[in-house]
Amino acid sequence: MAQTIGFIGLGIMGRPMAKNLLKAGHPVVVHSRSQGPVDELVGAGAKRASSAKEVAGQVDVLITMLPNSPEVELVALGSDGIIEGASNGEGVSNGEGAKKGLLYLDMSTISPLVSQKVGKALAAKGVRMLDAPVSGGEKGAIDAALSIMVGGEKADFDAALPIFQALGKTITHLGPLGAGGFTKLANQIIVAVNLTALGEALTLARKAGLDRALTLKALGGGLAASKCLEQKTPNYVAGTYNPGFKIDLHFKDLGLIMESSRALGVPLPCTAVVQELFNALRVKGKGGLDHSGVITLLEELAGMPNPS
């Protein structure tokens, strides 16, 4: 019998992920601040819940996909949160709190230190936790092709693996709780710097009079090829940057990266410059653009209006 899965946070990533769990045959209980996605998932067969606590009381596995550390702490440890009603692993299953043996998968990108704090608090109440942030953007979420980076106990990872397989293709257990988060931060360095390099390269090419689609085709056939180039080519060709992953959210990740780098004593000079470029985009009111939209700032610096 398929496990009942709770899903909290139905944004750009969470909504298609929850849909893929339904497609895989899991009963799904959903909760989110925005009711539109909740209504959509209920229409597709999910069950509605009014709080994280209510979700936790009805499910075997609970997934969160939330914007940042404070939201995860609130959902996990706050009023009407996952922790409420759990009592040293003897939680109930009537909606009054977390079920005994609940497995909690946080798939958000947050501070690994916060993941460890939340995990410790939940463990005292008998709730097991994995941090399992993802990469692949909206397309990866829709196609169930995400890369999932997991930290936590190996036995818990093994238990969660069939669920992860309904959501992604590259699923890696990286070590203890927090290891998934540190890996995701490393991933976000590469993506942010790559998108900025692409923006610089395409701005140079455009100012030299080159055709953008042909330039991208040529770059994609050599060592400059990347998943970023492949996925963002339609944005660059159209000159439109509707969000698959917002600049605001990547800027948040860059903040987590720099916070971790200082704590660990790791200088990140390229990342620091990119963080300021993303900051400038937010100041200009462009935080809602896709992160590939960093090119619009570079084009502006080069005296070229957006081609769209």
PDB file of N, CA and C in Angstrom, residues 8 33 52 64-79 81-82 104 106 108-115 117-118 129 249 252-253 255-256 259:
ATOM      1  N   ILE A   8       3.789  20.452   2.024  1.00  0.00           N
ATOM      2  CA  ILE A   8       3.552  21.823   2.480  1.00  0.00           C
ATOM      3  C   ILE A   8       4.446  22.757   1.674  1.00  0.00           C
ATOM      4  N   ARG A  33       0.165  28.477   2.007  1.00  0.00           N
ATOM      5  CA  ARG A  33      -0.399  29.796   2.310  1.00  0.00           C
ATOM      6  C   ARG A  33      -1.324  30.273   1.203  1.00  0.00           C
ATOM      7  N   ALA A  52       0.114  22.792   9.289  1.00  0.00           N
ATOM      8  CA  ALA A  52       1.176  21.777   9.266  1.00  0.00           C
ATOM      9  C   ALA A  52       0.896  20.686  10.285  1.00  0.00           C
ATOM     10  N   THR A  64       8.348  19.336   2.956  1.00  0.00           N
ATOM     11  CA  THR A  64       8.179  20.784   2.848  1.00  0.00           C
ATOM     12  C   THR A  64       9.041  21.318   1.711  1.00  0.00           C
ATOM     13  N   MET A  65       8.489  22.317   1.004  1.00  0.00           N
ATOM     14  CA  MET A  65       9.217  23.018  -0.056  1.00  0.00           C
ATOM     15  C   MET A  65       8.901  24.497   0.138  1.00  0.00           C
ATOM     16  N   LEU A  66       9.730  25.139   0.965  1.00  0.00           N
ATOM     17  CA  LEU A  66       9.441  26.487   1.458  1.00  0.00           C
ATOM     18  C   LEU A  66      10.562  27.448   1.084  1.00  0.00           C
ATOM     19  N   PRO A  67      10.293  28.773   1.163  1.00  0.00           N
ATOM     20  CA  PRO A  67      11.256  29.747   0.643  1.00  0.00           C
ATOM     21  C   PRO A  67      12.576  29.847   1.392  1.00  0.00           C
ATOM     22  N   ASN A  68      12.547  29.738   2.749  1.00  0.00           N
ATOM     23  CA  ASN A  68      13.778  30.045   3.489  1.00  0.00           C
ATOM     24  C   ASN A  68      13.731  29.437   4.881  1.00  0.00           C
ATOM     25  N   SER A  69      14.801  29.616   5.615  1.00  0.00           N
ATOM     26  CA  SER A  69      14.951  29.022   6.943  1.00  0.00           C
ATOM     27  C   SER A  69      13.826  29.399   7.913  1.00  0.00           C
ATOM     28  N   PRO A  70      13.440  30.682   8.026  1.00  0.00           N
ATOM     29  CA  PRO A  70      12.386  31.025   8.994  1.00  0.00           C
ATOM     30  C   PRO A  70      11.079  30.288   8.739  1.00  0.00           C
ATOM     31  N   GLU A  71      10.715  30.113   7.470  1.00  0.00           N
ATOM     32  CA  GLU A  71       9.474  29.413   7.145  1.00  0.00           C
ATOM     33  C   GLU A  71       9.545  27.940   7.553  1.00  0.00           C
ATOM     34  N   VAL A  72      10.700  27.323   7.343  1.00  0.00           N
ATOM     35  CA  VAL A  72      10.861  25.922   7.732  1.00  0.00           C
ATOM     36  C   VAL A  72      10.803  25.795   9.251  1.00  0.00           C
ATOM     37  N   GLU A  73      11.485  26.672   9.964  1.00  0.00           N
ATOM     38  CA  GLU A  73      11.424  26.632  11.428  1.00  0.00           C
ATOM     39  C   GLU A  73      10.009  26.792  11.934  1.00  0.00           C
ATOM     40  N   LEU A  74       9.251  27.721  11.326  1.00  0.00           N
ATOM     41  CA  LEU A  74       7.876  27.966  11.765  1.00  0.00           C
ATOM     42  C   LEU A  74       7.001  26.750  11.516  1.00  0.00           C
ATOM     43  N   VAL A  75       7.092  26.177  10.336  1.00  0.00           N
ATOM     44  CA  VAL A  75       6.268  25.020   9.994  1.00  0.00           C
ATOM     45  C   VAL A  75       6.645  23.808  10.857  1.00  0.00           C
ATOM     46  N   ALA A  76       7.929  23.623  11.097  1.00  0.00           N
ATOM     47  CA  ALA A  76       8.372  22.449  11.844  1.00  0.00           C
ATOM     48  C   ALA A  76       8.187  22.603  13.353  1.00  0.00           C
ATOM     49  N   LEU A  77       8.539  23.774  13.885  1.00  0.00           N
ATOM     50  CA  LEU A  77       8.637  23.930  15.333  1.00  0.00           C
ATOM     51  C   LEU A  77       7.670  24.937  15.927  1.00  0.00           C
ATOM     52  N   GLY A  78       6.958  25.685  15.083  1.00  0.00           N
ATOM     53  CA  GLY A  78       6.107  26.755  15.577  1.00  0.00           C
ATOM     54  C   GLY A  78       4.727  26.291  15.988  1.00  0.00           C
ATOM     55  N   SER A  79       3.886  27.278  16.322  1.00  0.00           N
ATOM     56  CA  SER A  79       2.498  27.007  16.682  1.00  0.00           C
ATOM     57  C   SER A  79       1.784  26.331  15.519  1.00  0.00           C
ATOM     58  N   GLY A  81       2.614  23.620  14.302  1.00  0.00           N
ATOM     59  CA  GLY A  81       3.645  23.025  13.466  1.00  0.00           C
ATOM     60  C   GLY A  81       3.717  21.517  13.621  1.00  0.00           C
ATOM     61  N   ILE A  82       4.673  20.945  12.917  1.00  0.00           N
ATOM     62  CA  ILE A  82       4.840  19.491  12.905  1.00  0.00           C
ATOM     63  C   ILE A  82       5.081  18.942  14.311  1.00  0.00           C
ATOM     64  N   TYR A 104      10.237  13.137   8.027  1.00  0.00           N
ATOM     65  CA  TYR A 104      10.106  14.509   7.526  1.00  0.00           C
ATOM     66  C   TYR A 104      11.230  14.798   6.541  1.00  0.00           C
ATOM     67  N   ASP A 106      12.691  17.747   4.359  1.00  0.00           N
ATOM     68  CA  ASP A 106      12.685  19.158   3.980  1.00  0.00           C
ATOM     69  C   ASP A 106      13.458  19.309   2.678  1.00  0.00           C
ATOM     70  N   SER A 108      13.414  22.132   0.862  1.00  0.00           N
ATOM     71  CA  SER A 108      13.699  23.552   0.674  1.00  0.00           C
ATOM     72  C   SER A 108      15.207  23.779   0.627  1.00  0.00           C
ATOM     73  N   THR A 109      15.605  24.953   0.159  1.00  0.00           N
ATOM     74  CA  THR A 109      17.009  25.360   0.259  1.00  0.00           C
ATOM     75  C   THR A 109      17.117  26.349   1.413  1.00  0.00           C
ATOM     76  N   ILE A 110      17.693  25.901   2.526  1.00  0.00           N
ATOM     77  CA  ILE A 110      17.810  26.738   3.710  1.00  0.00           C
ATOM     78  C   ILE A 110      19.216  26.574   4.285  1.00  0.00           C
ATOM     79  N   SER A 111      19.470  27.260   5.397  1.00  0.00           N
ATOM     80  CA  SER A 111      20.752  27.116   6.073  1.00  0.00           C
ATOM     81  C   SER A 111      20.902  25.695   6.600  1.00  0.00           C
ATOM     82  N   PRO A 112      22.006  25.012   6.265  1.00  0.00           N
ATOM     83  CA  PRO A 112      22.220  23.668   6.818  1.00  0.00           C
ATOM     84  C   PRO A 112      22.259  23.660   8.344  1.00  0.00           C
ATOM     85  N   LEU A 113      22.689  24.770   8.931  1.00  0.00           N
ATOM     86  CA  LEU A 113      22.724  24.858  10.396  1.00  0.00           C
ATOM     87  C   LEU A 113      21.314  24.863  10.967  1.00  0.00           C
ATOM     88  N   VAL A 114      20.390  25.498  10.266  1.00  0.00           N
ATOM     89  CA  VAL A 114      18.984  25.479  10.702  1.00  0.00           C
ATOM     90  C   VAL A 114      18.401  24.081  10.532  1.00  0.00           C
ATOM     91  N   SER A 115      18.755  23.407   9.452  1.00  0.00           N
ATOM     92  CA  SER A 115      18.302  22.022   9.266  1.00  0.00           C
ATOM     93  C   SER A 115      18.713  21.165  10.454  1.00  0.00           C
ATOM     94  N   LYS A 117      19.416  22.157  13.498  1.00  0.00           N
ATOM     95  CA  LYS A 117      18.658  22.596  14.684  1.00  0.00           C
ATOM     96  C   LYS A 117      17.258  22.001  14.692  1.00  0.00           C
ATOM     97  N   VAL A 118      16.571  22.080  13.544  1.00  0.00           N
ATOM     98  CA  VAL A 118      15.218  21.542  13.436  1.00  0.00           C
ATOM     99  C   VAL A 118      15.224  20.038  13.626  1.00  0.00           C
ATOM    100  N   MET A 129      14.245  13.095  10.320  1.00  0.00           N
ATOM    101  CA  MET A 129      14.347  14.171   9.342  1.00  0.00           C
ATOM    102  C   MET A 129      15.508  13.946   8.381  1.00  0.00           C
ATOM    103  N   LEU A 249      14.852  34.551  -5.010  1.00  0.00           N
ATOM    104  CA  LEU A 249      15.175  33.312  -4.305  1.00  0.00           C
ATOM    105  C   LEU A 249      16.653  32.957  -4.435  1.00  0.00           C
ATOM    106  N   LYS A 252      18.543  35.039  -2.077  1.00  0.00           N
ATOM    107  CA  LYS A 252      18.459  34.445  -0.746  1.00  0.00           C
ATOM    108  C   LYS A 252      19.499  33.346  -0.588  1.00  0.00           C
ATOM    109  N   ASP A 253      19.622  32.481  -1.593  1.00  0.00           N
ATOM    110  CA  ASP A 253      20.603  31.395  -1.542  1.00  0.00           C
ATOM    111  C   ASP A 253      22.025  31.938  -1.474  1.00  0.00           C
ATOM    112  N   GLY A 255      22.946  34.643  -0.105  1.00  0.00           N
ATOM    113  CA  GLY A 255      23.152  35.075   1.276  1.00  0.00           C
ATOM    114  C   GLY A 255      23.517  33.900   2.179  1.00  0.00           C
ATOM    115  N   LEU A 256      22.822  32.773   2.008  1.00  0.00           N
ATOM    116  CA  LEU A 256      23.145  31.576   2.787  1.00  0.00           C
ATOM    117  C   LEU A 256      24.557  31.088   2.483  1.00  0.00           C
ATOM    118  N   GLU A 259      27.080  33.415   4.151  1.00  0.00           N
ATOM    119  CA  GLU A 259      27.037  33.174   5.600  1.00  0.00           C
ATOM    120  C   GLU A 259      27.821  31.907   5.943  1.00  0.00           C
TER     121      GLU A 259
END
